């Protein structure tokens, strides 16, 4: 092995190894509280597996023929993982995890069926296996780019700061493998591996630069004690009311102050200050007033739902919380409030019966 080949092997192998470790960390070591991290780990794991096997096959071509097909099988899930990484980054709590599991189950079944075909017809299918894998990868990369465009166009706020770098990186790696697979560049496996290593380290630099920017912001002079100017209060309050009425955010039982602040494009401290200083309410009181108001409307309109079901419908996560909050705000229970909406004649008839 020449010095150039040694350097090629070193950088490719180190990139694959680091990507594999990071993927394993995101999938199995880190506690998954943020769903996009899971899909990012899956992307890194599948790409690193493919890259590692590619490097091994390039420098050790006598390895069993089944090994490169294992690498291609890992690559099969890279596109779907990127697609759901984009969707989960935008949709957040609205992301349909059940539908995602079903999709991955179907894809696994398809890959297994294709693997059986290759097992019984290895010579015939050998030419088409790679084409099949790259076609699936291509379809999901295009769908991912399209989803990103659609969500961005709808001005749906993305809470994932690393989505765009990850998207661009995957597209670069995808294009590199597609172009190299045409035969225009002869070092197919090692070439794609080098691109992966380069993109992986470039993303590390981006992440560290973002962290340093965040630290510099934290060190900046604090404005937290400054009151929001009267000129901005009215516009903020109007925007907050429009947001609550149009998107009905209060119906989310897991809504947090930081989530609403992100929708308002302001810090959580500023939003808390706006609610407490200018509206005279805490965050929970403000949200619960919307929920109770909606519950009252449903009761007044003769909703067919049970009392406790109305509570869940408007955003409470338990019956007891709904009842206690209702009594605190309306000074009565939901049941008594419902009875008060029945006309006196109807109440008299029901009592006679």
PDB file of N, CA, C and O in Angstrom, residues 31-97:
ATOM      1  N   UNK A  31     -30.225   9.828  26.057  1.00  0.00           N
ATOM      2  CA  UNK A  31     -31.663   9.692  26.294  1.00  0.00           C
ATOM      3  C   UNK A  31     -32.406  10.492  25.230  1.00  0.00           C
ATOM      4  O   UNK A  31     -32.239  11.699  25.123  1.00  0.00           O
ATOM      5  N   UNK A  32     -33.222   9.814  24.447  1.00  0.00           N
ATOM      6  CA  UNK A  32     -33.913  10.455  23.331  1.00  0.00           C
ATOM      7  C   UNK A  32     -35.107  11.259  23.846  1.00  0.00           C
ATOM      8  O   UNK A  32     -36.168  10.723  24.143  1.00  0.00           O
ATOM      9  N   UNK A  33     -34.900  12.560  24.008  1.00  0.00           N
ATOM     10  CA  UNK A  33     -35.996  13.465  24.365  1.00  0.00           C
ATOM     11  C   UNK A  33     -36.409  14.291  23.154  1.00  0.00           C
ATOM     12  O   UNK A  33     -37.488  14.864  23.129  1.00  0.00           O
ATOM     13  N   UNK A  34     -35.519  14.351  22.164  1.00  0.00           N
ATOM     14  CA  UNK A  34     -35.766  15.155  20.968  1.00  0.00           C
ATOM     15  C   UNK A  34     -35.727  14.200  19.786  1.00  0.00           C
ATOM     16  O   UNK A  34     -34.664  13.682  19.430  1.00  0.00           O
ATOM     17  N   UNK A  35     -36.884  13.936  19.187  1.00  0.00           N
ATOM     18  CA  UNK A  35     -37.021  12.885  18.180  1.00  0.00           C
ATOM     19  C   UNK A  35     -36.071  13.034  16.987  1.00  0.00           C
ATOM     20  O   UNK A  35     -35.541  12.028  16.507  1.00  0.00           O
ATOM     21  N   UNK A  36     -35.822  14.253  16.467  1.00  0.00           N
ATOM     22  CA  UNK A  36     -34.879  14.358  15.349  1.00  0.00           C
ATOM     23  C   UNK A  36     -33.493  13.790  15.641  1.00  0.00           C
ATOM     24  O   UNK A  36     -32.800  13.337  14.725  1.00  0.00           O
ATOM     25  N   UNK A  37     -33.080  13.799  16.925  1.00  0.00           N
ATOM     26  CA  UNK A  37     -31.780  13.217  17.272  1.00  0.00           C
ATOM     27  C   UNK A  37     -31.733  11.724  16.957  1.00  0.00           C
ATOM     28  O   UNK A  37     -30.688  11.179  16.587  1.00  0.00           O
ATOM     29  N   UNK A  38     -32.877  11.054  17.128  1.00  0.00           N
ATOM     30  CA  UNK A  38     -32.941   9.626  16.819  1.00  0.00           C
ATOM     31  C   UNK A  38     -32.695   9.394  15.329  1.00  0.00           C
ATOM     32  O   UNK A  38     -31.906   8.521  14.934  1.00  0.00           O
ATOM     33  N   UNK A  39     -33.377  10.175  14.492  1.00  0.00           N
ATOM     34  CA  UNK A  39     -33.216  10.008  13.043  1.00  0.00           C
ATOM     35  C   UNK A  39     -31.826  10.437  12.578  1.00  0.00           C
ATOM     36  O   UNK A  39     -31.280   9.858  11.645  1.00  0.00           O
ATOM     37  N   UNK A  40     -31.248  11.457  13.235  1.00  0.00           N
ATOM     38  CA  UNK A  40     -29.877  11.848  12.904  1.00  0.00           C
ATOM     39  C   UNK A  40     -28.911  10.717  13.239  1.00  0.00           C
ATOM     40  O   UNK A  40     -27.985  10.425  12.475  1.00  0.00           O
ATOM     41  N   UNK A  41     -29.141  10.065  14.386  1.00  0.00           N
ATOM     42  CA  UNK A  41     -28.306   8.922  14.745  1.00  0.00           C
ATOM     43  C   UNK A  41     -28.431   7.791  13.742  1.00  0.00           C
ATOM     44  O   UNK A  41     -27.445   7.132  13.388  1.00  0.00           O
ATOM     45  N   UNK A  42     -29.662   7.565  13.246  1.00  0.00           N
ATOM     46  CA  UNK A  42     -29.881   6.519  12.248  1.00  0.00           C
ATOM     47  C   UNK A  42     -29.182   6.863  10.929  1.00  0.00           C
ATOM     48  O   UNK A  42     -28.595   5.980  10.282  1.00  0.00           O
ATOM     49  N   UNK A  43     -29.216   8.131  10.546  1.00  0.00           N
ATOM     50  CA  UNK A  43     -28.511   8.567   9.326  1.00  0.00           C
ATOM     51  C   UNK A  43     -27.023   8.298   9.456  1.00  0.00           C
ATOM     52  O   UNK A  43     -26.389   7.736   8.556  1.00  0.00           O
ATOM     53  N   UNK A  44     -26.440   8.703  10.587  1.00  0.00           N
ATOM     54  CA  UNK A  44     -25.003   8.515  10.800  1.00  0.00           C
ATOM     55  C   UNK A  44     -24.638   7.040  10.852  1.00  0.00           C
ATOM     56  O   UNK A  44     -23.613   6.623  10.292  1.00  0.00           O
ATOM     57  N   UNK A  45     -25.476   6.242  11.506  1.00  0.00           N
ATOM     58  CA  UNK A  45     -25.182   4.812  11.635  1.00  0.00           C
ATOM     59  C   UNK A  45     -25.206   4.116  10.279  1.00  0.00           C
ATOM     60  O   UNK A  45     -24.311   3.322   9.958  1.00  0.00           O
ATOM     61  N   UNK A  46     -26.222   4.407   9.473  1.00  0.00           N
ATOM     62  CA  UNK A  46     -26.328   3.749   8.160  1.00  0.00           C
ATOM     63  C   UNK A  46     -25.220   4.212   7.206  1.00  0.00           C
ATOM     64  O   UNK A  46     -24.614   3.389   6.516  1.00  0.00           O
ATOM     65  N   UNK A  47     -24.954   5.513   7.183  1.00  0.00           N
ATOM     66  CA  UNK A  47     -23.896   6.016   6.302  1.00  0.00           C
ATOM     67  C   UNK A  47     -22.527   5.506   6.736  1.00  0.00           C
ATOM     68  O   UNK A  47     -21.701   5.126   5.892  1.00  0.00           O
ATOM     69  N   UNK A  48     -22.271   5.493   8.049  1.00  0.00           N
ATOM     70  CA  UNK A  48     -20.972   5.021   8.545  1.00  0.00           C
ATOM     71  C   UNK A  48     -20.766   3.544   8.237  1.00  0.00           C
ATOM     72  O   UNK A  48     -19.657   3.118   7.905  1.00  0.00           O
ATOM     73  N   UNK A  49     -21.834   2.761   8.371  1.00  0.00           N
ATOM     74  CA  UNK A  49     -21.735   1.336   8.034  1.00  0.00           C
ATOM     75  C   UNK A  49     -21.391   1.157   6.567  1.00  0.00           C
ATOM     76  O   UNK A  49     -20.504   0.368   6.203  1.00  0.00           O
ATOM     77  N   UNK A  50     -22.088   1.904   5.705  1.00  0.00           N
ATOM     78  CA  UNK A  50     -21.817   1.839   4.266  1.00  0.00           C
ATOM     79  C   UNK A  50     -20.391   2.278   3.958  1.00  0.00           C
ATOM     80  O   UNK A  50     -19.679   1.629   3.190  1.00  0.00           O
ATOM     81  N   UNK A  51     -19.956   3.379   4.566  1.00  0.00           N
ATOM     82  CA  UNK A  51     -18.613   3.912   4.308  1.00  0.00           C
ATOM     83  C   UNK A  51     -17.545   2.942   4.802  1.00  0.00           C
ATOM     84  O   UNK A  51     -16.550   2.670   4.113  1.00  0.00           O
ATOM     85  N   UNK A  52     -17.733   2.409   6.008  1.00  0.00           N
ATOM     86  CA  UNK A  52     -16.747   1.477   6.549  1.00  0.00           C
ATOM     87  C   UNK A  52     -16.584   0.235   5.685  1.00  0.00           C
ATOM     88  O   UNK A  52     -15.456  -0.212   5.412  1.00  0.00           O
ATOM     89  N   UNK A  53     -17.698  -0.314   5.222  1.00  0.00           N
ATOM     90  CA  UNK A  53     -17.637  -1.491   4.355  1.00  0.00           C
ATOM     91  C   UNK A  53     -17.032  -1.131   3.006  1.00  0.00           C
ATOM     92  O   UNK A  53     -16.269  -1.910   2.415  1.00  0.00           O
ATOM     93  N   UNK A  54     -17.333   0.074   2.505  1.00  0.00           N
ATOM     94  CA  UNK A  54     -16.762   0.516   1.228  1.00  0.00           C
ATOM     95  C   UNK A  54     -15.244   0.600   1.303  1.00  0.00           C
ATOM     96  O   UNK A  54     -14.533   0.155   0.390  1.00  0.00           O
ATOM     97  N   UNK A  55     -14.748   1.165   2.402  1.00  0.00           N
ATOM     98  CA  UNK A  55     -13.294   1.268   2.579  1.00  0.00           C
ATOM     99  C   UNK A  55     -12.668  -0.116   2.650  1.00  0.00           C
ATOM    100  O   UNK A  55     -11.636  -0.393   2.037  1.00  0.00           O
ATOM    101  N   UNK A  56     -13.307  -1.007   3.426  1.00  0.00           N
ATOM    102  CA  UNK A  56     -12.783  -2.366   3.543  1.00  0.00           C
ATOM    103  C   UNK A  56     -12.734  -3.081   2.206  1.00  0.00           C
ATOM    104  O   UNK A  56     -11.742  -3.753   1.877  1.00  0.00           O
ATOM    105  N   UNK A  57     -13.788  -2.923   1.380  1.00  0.00           N
ATOM    106  CA  UNK A  57     -13.830  -3.592   0.077  1.00  0.00           C
ATOM    107  C   UNK A  57     -12.823  -2.994  -0.901  1.00  0.00           C
ATOM    108  O   UNK A  57     -12.286  -3.694  -1.759  1.00  0.00           O
ATOM    109  N   UNK A  58     -12.581  -1.678  -0.779  1.00  0.00           N
ATOM    110  CA  UNK A  58     -11.637  -1.040  -1.699  1.00  0.00           C
ATOM    111  C   UNK A  58     -10.211  -1.518  -1.453  1.00  0.00           C
ATOM    112  O   UNK A  58      -9.450  -1.779  -2.395  1.00  0.00           O
ATOM    113  N   UNK A  59      -9.832  -1.643  -0.178  1.00  0.00           N
ATOM    114  CA  UNK A  59      -8.459  -2.026   0.131  1.00  0.00           C
ATOM    115  C   UNK A  59      -8.304  -3.545   0.297  1.00  0.00           C
ATOM    116  O   UNK A  59      -7.197  -4.061   0.225  1.00  0.00           O
ATOM    117  N   UNK A  60      -9.420  -4.239   0.527  1.00  0.00           N
ATOM    118  CA  UNK A  60      -9.373  -5.698   0.677  1.00  0.00           C
ATOM    119  C   UNK A  60     -10.468  -6.315  -0.187  1.00  0.00           C
ATOM    120  O   UNK A  60     -11.511  -6.769   0.326  1.00  0.00           O
ATOM    121  N   UNK A  61     -10.271  -6.351  -1.493  1.00  0.00           N
ATOM    122  CA  UNK A  61     -11.318  -6.797  -2.427  1.00  0.00           C
ATOM    123  C   UNK A  61     -11.677  -8.270  -2.328  1.00  0.00           C
ATOM    124  O   UNK A  61     -12.673  -8.700  -2.912  1.00  0.00           O
ATOM    125  N   UNK A  62     -10.893  -9.061  -1.603  1.00  0.00           N
ATOM    126  CA  UNK A  62     -11.171 -10.493  -1.516  1.00  0.00           C
ATOM    127  C   UNK A  62     -12.166 -10.851  -0.416  1.00  0.00           C
ATOM    128  O   UNK A  62     -12.407 -12.042  -0.160  1.00  0.00           O
ATOM    129  N   UNK A  63     -12.744  -9.844   0.210  1.00  0.00           N
ATOM    130  CA  UNK A  63     -13.736 -10.122   1.254  1.00  0.00           C
ATOM    131  C   UNK A  63     -14.961 -10.792   0.632  1.00  0.00           C
ATOM    132  O   UNK A  63     -15.226 -10.622  -0.559  1.00  0.00           O
ATOM    133  N   UNK A  64     -15.724 -11.581   1.398  1.00  0.00           N
ATOM    134  CA  UNK A  64     -16.906 -12.262   0.847  1.00  0.00           C
ATOM    135  C   UNK A  64     -17.862 -11.293   0.163  1.00  0.00           C
ATOM    136  O   UNK A  64     -18.027 -10.150   0.605  1.00  0.00           O
ATOM    137  N   UNK A  65     -18.546 -11.739  -0.886  1.00  0.00           N
ATOM    138  CA  UNK A  65     -19.415 -10.887  -1.688  1.00  0.00           C
ATOM    139  C   UNK A  65     -20.641 -10.389  -0.925  1.00  0.00           C
ATOM    140  O   UNK A  65     -21.253  -9.376  -1.292  1.00  0.00           O
ATOM    141  N   UNK A  66     -21.003 -11.084   0.136  1.00  0.00           N
ATOM    142  CA  UNK A  66     -22.173 -10.680   0.896  1.00  0.00           C
ATOM    143  C   UNK A  66     -21.938  -9.385   1.664  1.00  0.00           C
ATOM    144  O   UNK A  66     -22.881  -8.627   1.959  1.00  0.00           O
ATOM    145  N   UNK A  67     -20.668  -9.067   1.983  1.00  0.00           N
ATOM    146  CA  UNK A  67     -20.357  -7.884   2.801  1.00  0.00           C
ATOM    147  C   UNK A  67     -20.757  -6.574   2.122  1.00  0.00           C
ATOM    148  O   UNK A  67     -21.400  -5.729   2.749  1.00  0.00           O
ATOM    149  N   UNK A  68     -20.396  -6.343   0.833  1.00  0.00           N
ATOM    150  CA  UNK A  68     -20.848  -5.087   0.216  1.00  0.00           C
ATOM    151  C   UNK A  68     -22.358  -4.962   0.154  1.00  0.00           C
ATOM    152  O   UNK A  68     -22.902  -3.849   0.206  1.00  0.00           O
ATOM    153  N   UNK A  69     -23.066  -6.087   0.053  1.00  0.00           N
ATOM    154  CA  UNK A  69     -24.530  -6.031   0.029  1.00  0.00           C
ATOM    155  C   UNK A  69     -25.094  -5.650   1.397  1.00  0.00           C
ATOM    156  O   UNK A  69     -26.164  -5.038   1.486  1.00  0.00           O
ATOM    157  N   UNK A  70     -24.372  -5.991   2.464  1.00  0.00           N
ATOM    158  CA  UNK A  70     -24.781  -5.529   3.794  1.00  0.00           C
ATOM    159  C   UNK A  70     -24.644  -4.017   3.898  1.00  0.00           C
ATOM    160  O   UNK A  70     -25.491  -3.335   4.488  1.00  0.00           O
ATOM    161  N   UNK A  71     -23.553  -3.498   3.306  1.00  0.00           N
ATOM    162  CA  UNK A  71     -23.375  -2.047   3.291  1.00  0.00           C
ATOM    163  C   UNK A  71     -24.459  -1.355   2.500  1.00  0.00           C
ATOM    164  O   UNK A  71     -24.980  -0.307   2.903  1.00  0.00           O
ATOM    165  N   UNK A  72     -24.839  -1.937   1.366  1.00  0.00           N
ATOM    166  CA  UNK A  72     -25.915  -1.366   0.551  1.00  0.00           C
ATOM    167  C   UNK A  72     -27.246  -1.443   1.287  1.00  0.00           C
ATOM    168  O   UNK A  72     -28.079  -0.535   1.190  1.00  0.00           O
ATOM    169  N   UNK A  73     -27.440  -2.512   2.035  1.00  0.00           N
ATOM    170  CA  UNK A  73     -28.679  -2.650   2.805  1.00  0.00           C
ATOM    171  C   UNK A  73     -28.779  -1.568   3.872  1.00  0.00           C
ATOM    172  O   UNK A  73     -29.862  -1.043   4.149  1.00  0.00           O
ATOM    173  N   UNK A  74     -27.642  -1.223   4.505  1.00  0.00           N
ATOM    174  CA  UNK A  74     -27.635  -0.134   5.488  1.00  0.00           C
ATOM    175  C   UNK A  74     -27.982   1.189   4.817  1.00  0.00           C
ATOM    176  O   UNK A  74     -28.741   2.004   5.343  1.00  0.00           O
ATOM    177  N   UNK A  75     -27.429   1.392   3.610  1.00  0.00           N
ATOM    178  CA  UNK A  75     -27.685   2.624   2.863  1.00  0.00           C
ATOM    179  C   UNK A  75     -29.160   2.759   2.485  1.00  0.00           C
ATOM    180  O   UNK A  75     -29.659   3.867   2.304  1.00  0.00           O
ATOM    181  N   UNK A  76     -29.857   1.640   2.395  1.00  0.00           N
ATOM    182  CA  UNK A  76     -31.273   1.631   2.013  1.00  0.00           C
ATOM    183  C   UNK A  76     -32.119   2.487   2.963  1.00  0.00           C
ATOM    184  O   UNK A  76     -33.098   3.104   2.543  1.00  0.00           O
ATOM    185  N   UNK A  77     -31.728   2.559   4.257  1.00  0.00           N
ATOM    186  CA  UNK A  77     -32.519   3.287   5.245  1.00  0.00           C
ATOM    187  C   UNK A  77     -32.061   4.736   5.435  1.00  0.00           C
ATOM    188  O   UNK A  77     -32.678   5.476   6.204  1.00  0.00           O
ATOM    189  N   UNK A  78     -30.994   5.138   4.744  1.00  0.00           N
ATOM    190  CA  UNK A  78     -30.495   6.506   4.907  1.00  0.00           C
ATOM    191  C   UNK A  78     -31.494   7.536   4.412  1.00  0.00           C
ATOM    192  O   UNK A  78     -31.748   8.556   5.074  1.00  0.00           O
ATOM    193  N   UNK A  79     -32.076   7.288   3.239  1.00  0.00           N
ATOM    194  CA  UNK A  79     -33.057   8.217   2.683  1.00  0.00           C
ATOM    195  C   UNK A  79     -34.285   8.376   3.557  1.00  0.00           C
ATOM    196  O   UNK A  79     -34.682   9.504   3.898  1.00  0.00           O
ATOM    197  N   UNK A  80     -34.936   7.271   3.972  1.00  0.00           N
ATOM    198  CA  UNK A  80     -36.087   7.399   4.876  1.00  0.00           C
ATOM    199  C   UNK A  80     -35.755   8.094   6.188  1.00  0.00           C
ATOM    200  O   UNK A  80     -36.564   8.866   6.705  1.00  0.00           O
ATOM    201  N   UNK A  81     -34.557   7.818   6.725  1.00  0.00           N
ATOM    202  CA  UNK A  81     -34.158   8.472   7.983  1.00  0.00           C
ATOM    203  C   UNK A  81     -34.047   9.983   7.786  1.00  0.00           C
ATOM    204  O   UNK A  81     -34.471  10.768   8.648  1.00  0.00           O
ATOM    205  N   UNK A  82     -33.507  10.427   6.650  1.00  0.00           N
ATOM    206  CA  UNK A  82     -33.408  11.861   6.361  1.00  0.00           C
ATOM    207  C   UNK A  82     -34.794  12.471   6.201  1.00  0.00           C
ATOM    208  O   UNK A  82     -35.068  13.576   6.699  1.00  0.00           O
ATOM    209  N   UNK A  83     -35.684  11.763   5.516  1.00  0.00           N
ATOM    210  CA  UNK A  83     -37.050  12.254   5.279  1.00  0.00           C
ATOM    211  C   UNK A  83     -37.771  12.497   6.608  1.00  0.00           C
ATOM    212  O   UNK A  83     -38.380  13.559   6.820  1.00  0.00           O
ATOM    213  N   UNK A  84     -37.685  11.531   7.521  1.00  0.00           N
ATOM    214  CA  UNK A  84     -38.374  11.683   8.802  1.00  0.00           C
ATOM    215  C   UNK A  84     -37.617  12.620   9.744  1.00  0.00           C
ATOM    216  O   UNK A  84     -38.210  13.187  10.670  1.00  0.00           O
ATOM    217  N   UNK A  85     -36.333  12.805   9.521  1.00  0.00           N
ATOM    218  CA  UNK A  85     -35.571  13.807  10.270  1.00  0.00           C
ATOM    219  C   UNK A  85     -36.114  15.205   9.964  1.00  0.00           C
ATOM    220  O   UNK A  85     -36.300  16.030  10.874  1.00  0.00           O
ATOM    221  N   UNK A  86     -36.392  15.460   8.682  1.00  0.00           N
ATOM    222  CA  UNK A  86     -36.946  16.757   8.278  1.00  0.00           C
ATOM    223  C   UNK A  86     -38.349  16.942   8.854  1.00  0.00           C
ATOM    224  O   UNK A  86     -38.668  17.987   9.431  1.00  0.00           O
ATOM    225  N   UNK A  87     -39.198  15.935   8.705  1.00  0.00           N
ATOM    226  CA  UNK A  87     -40.590  16.044   9.175  1.00  0.00           C
ATOM    227  C   UNK A  87     -40.661  16.235  10.691  1.00  0.00           C
ATOM    228  O   UNK A  87     -41.406  17.087  11.180  1.00  0.00           O
ATOM    229  N   UNK A  88     -39.885  15.459  11.431  1.00  0.00           N
ATOM    230  CA  UNK A  88     -39.941  15.570  12.897  1.00  0.00           C
ATOM    231  C   UNK A  88     -39.375  16.901  13.382  1.00  0.00           C
ATOM    232  O   UNK A  88     -39.796  17.411  14.421  1.00  0.00           O
ATOM    233  N   UNK A  89     -38.429  17.476  12.628  1.00  0.00           N
ATOM    234  CA  UNK A  89     -37.859  18.772  13.016  1.00  0.00           C
ATOM    235  C   UNK A  89     -38.883  19.887  12.892  1.00  0.00           C
ATOM    236  O   UNK A  89     -38.907  20.814  13.707  1.00  0.00           O
ATOM    237  N   UNK A  90     -39.750  19.802  11.894  1.00  0.00           N
ATOM    238  CA  UNK A  90     -40.765  20.824  11.690  1.00  0.00           C
ATOM    239  C   UNK A  90     -42.038  20.550  12.487  1.00  0.00           C
ATOM    240  O   UNK A  90     -42.602  21.449  13.111  1.00  0.00           O
ATOM    241  N   UNK A  91     -42.508  19.313  12.452  1.00  0.00           N
ATOM    242  CA  UNK A  91     -43.809  19.001  13.056  1.00  0.00           C
ATOM    243  C   UNK A  91     -43.757  18.907  14.573  1.00  0.00           C
ATOM    244  O   UNK A  91     -44.753  19.122  15.246  1.00  0.00           O
ATOM    245  N   UNK A  92     -42.596  18.505  15.110  1.00  0.00           N
ATOM    246  CA  UNK A  92     -42.408  18.383  16.549  1.00  0.00           C
ATOM    247  C   UNK A  92     -43.485  17.509  17.200  1.00  0.00           C
ATOM    248  O   UNK A  92     -43.608  16.350  16.849  1.00  0.00           O
ATOM    249  N   UNK A  93     -44.318  18.069  18.096  1.00  0.00           N
ATOM    250  CA  UNK A  93     -45.287  17.224  18.817  1.00  0.00           C
ATOM    251  C   UNK A  93     -46.393  16.701  17.914  1.00  0.00           C
ATOM    252  O   UNK A  93     -47.103  15.768  18.278  1.00  0.00           O
ATOM    253  N   UNK A  94     -46.549  17.293  16.715  1.00  0.00           N
ATOM    254  CA  UNK A  94     -47.569  16.815  15.777  1.00  0.00           C
ATOM    255  C   UNK A  94     -47.062  15.684  14.881  1.00  0.00           C
ATOM    256  O   UNK A  94     -47.798  15.188  14.030  1.00  0.00           O
ATOM    257  N   UNK A  95     -45.804  15.302  15.059  1.00  0.00           N
ATOM    258  CA  UNK A  95     -45.221  14.242  14.239  1.00  0.00           C
ATOM    259  C   UNK A  95     -45.913  12.912  14.521  1.00  0.00           C
ATOM    260  O   UNK A  95     -46.105  12.538  15.684  1.00  0.00           O
ATOM    261  N   UNK A  96     -46.297  12.209  13.455  1.00  0.00           N
ATOM    262  CA  UNK A  96     -47.017  10.942  13.586  1.00  0.00           C
ATOM    263  C   UNK A  96     -46.014   9.791  13.706  1.00  0.00           C
ATOM    264  O   UNK A  96     -45.553   9.246  12.702  1.00  0.00           O
ATOM    265  N   UNK A  97     -45.690   9.425  14.930  1.00  0.00           N
ATOM    266  CA  UNK A  97     -44.694   8.377  15.168  1.00  0.00           C
ATOM    267  C   UNK A  97     -45.213   7.007  14.747  1.00  0.00           C
ATOM    268  O   UNK A  97     -44.445   6.168  14.246  1.00  0.00           O
TER     269      UNK A  97
END
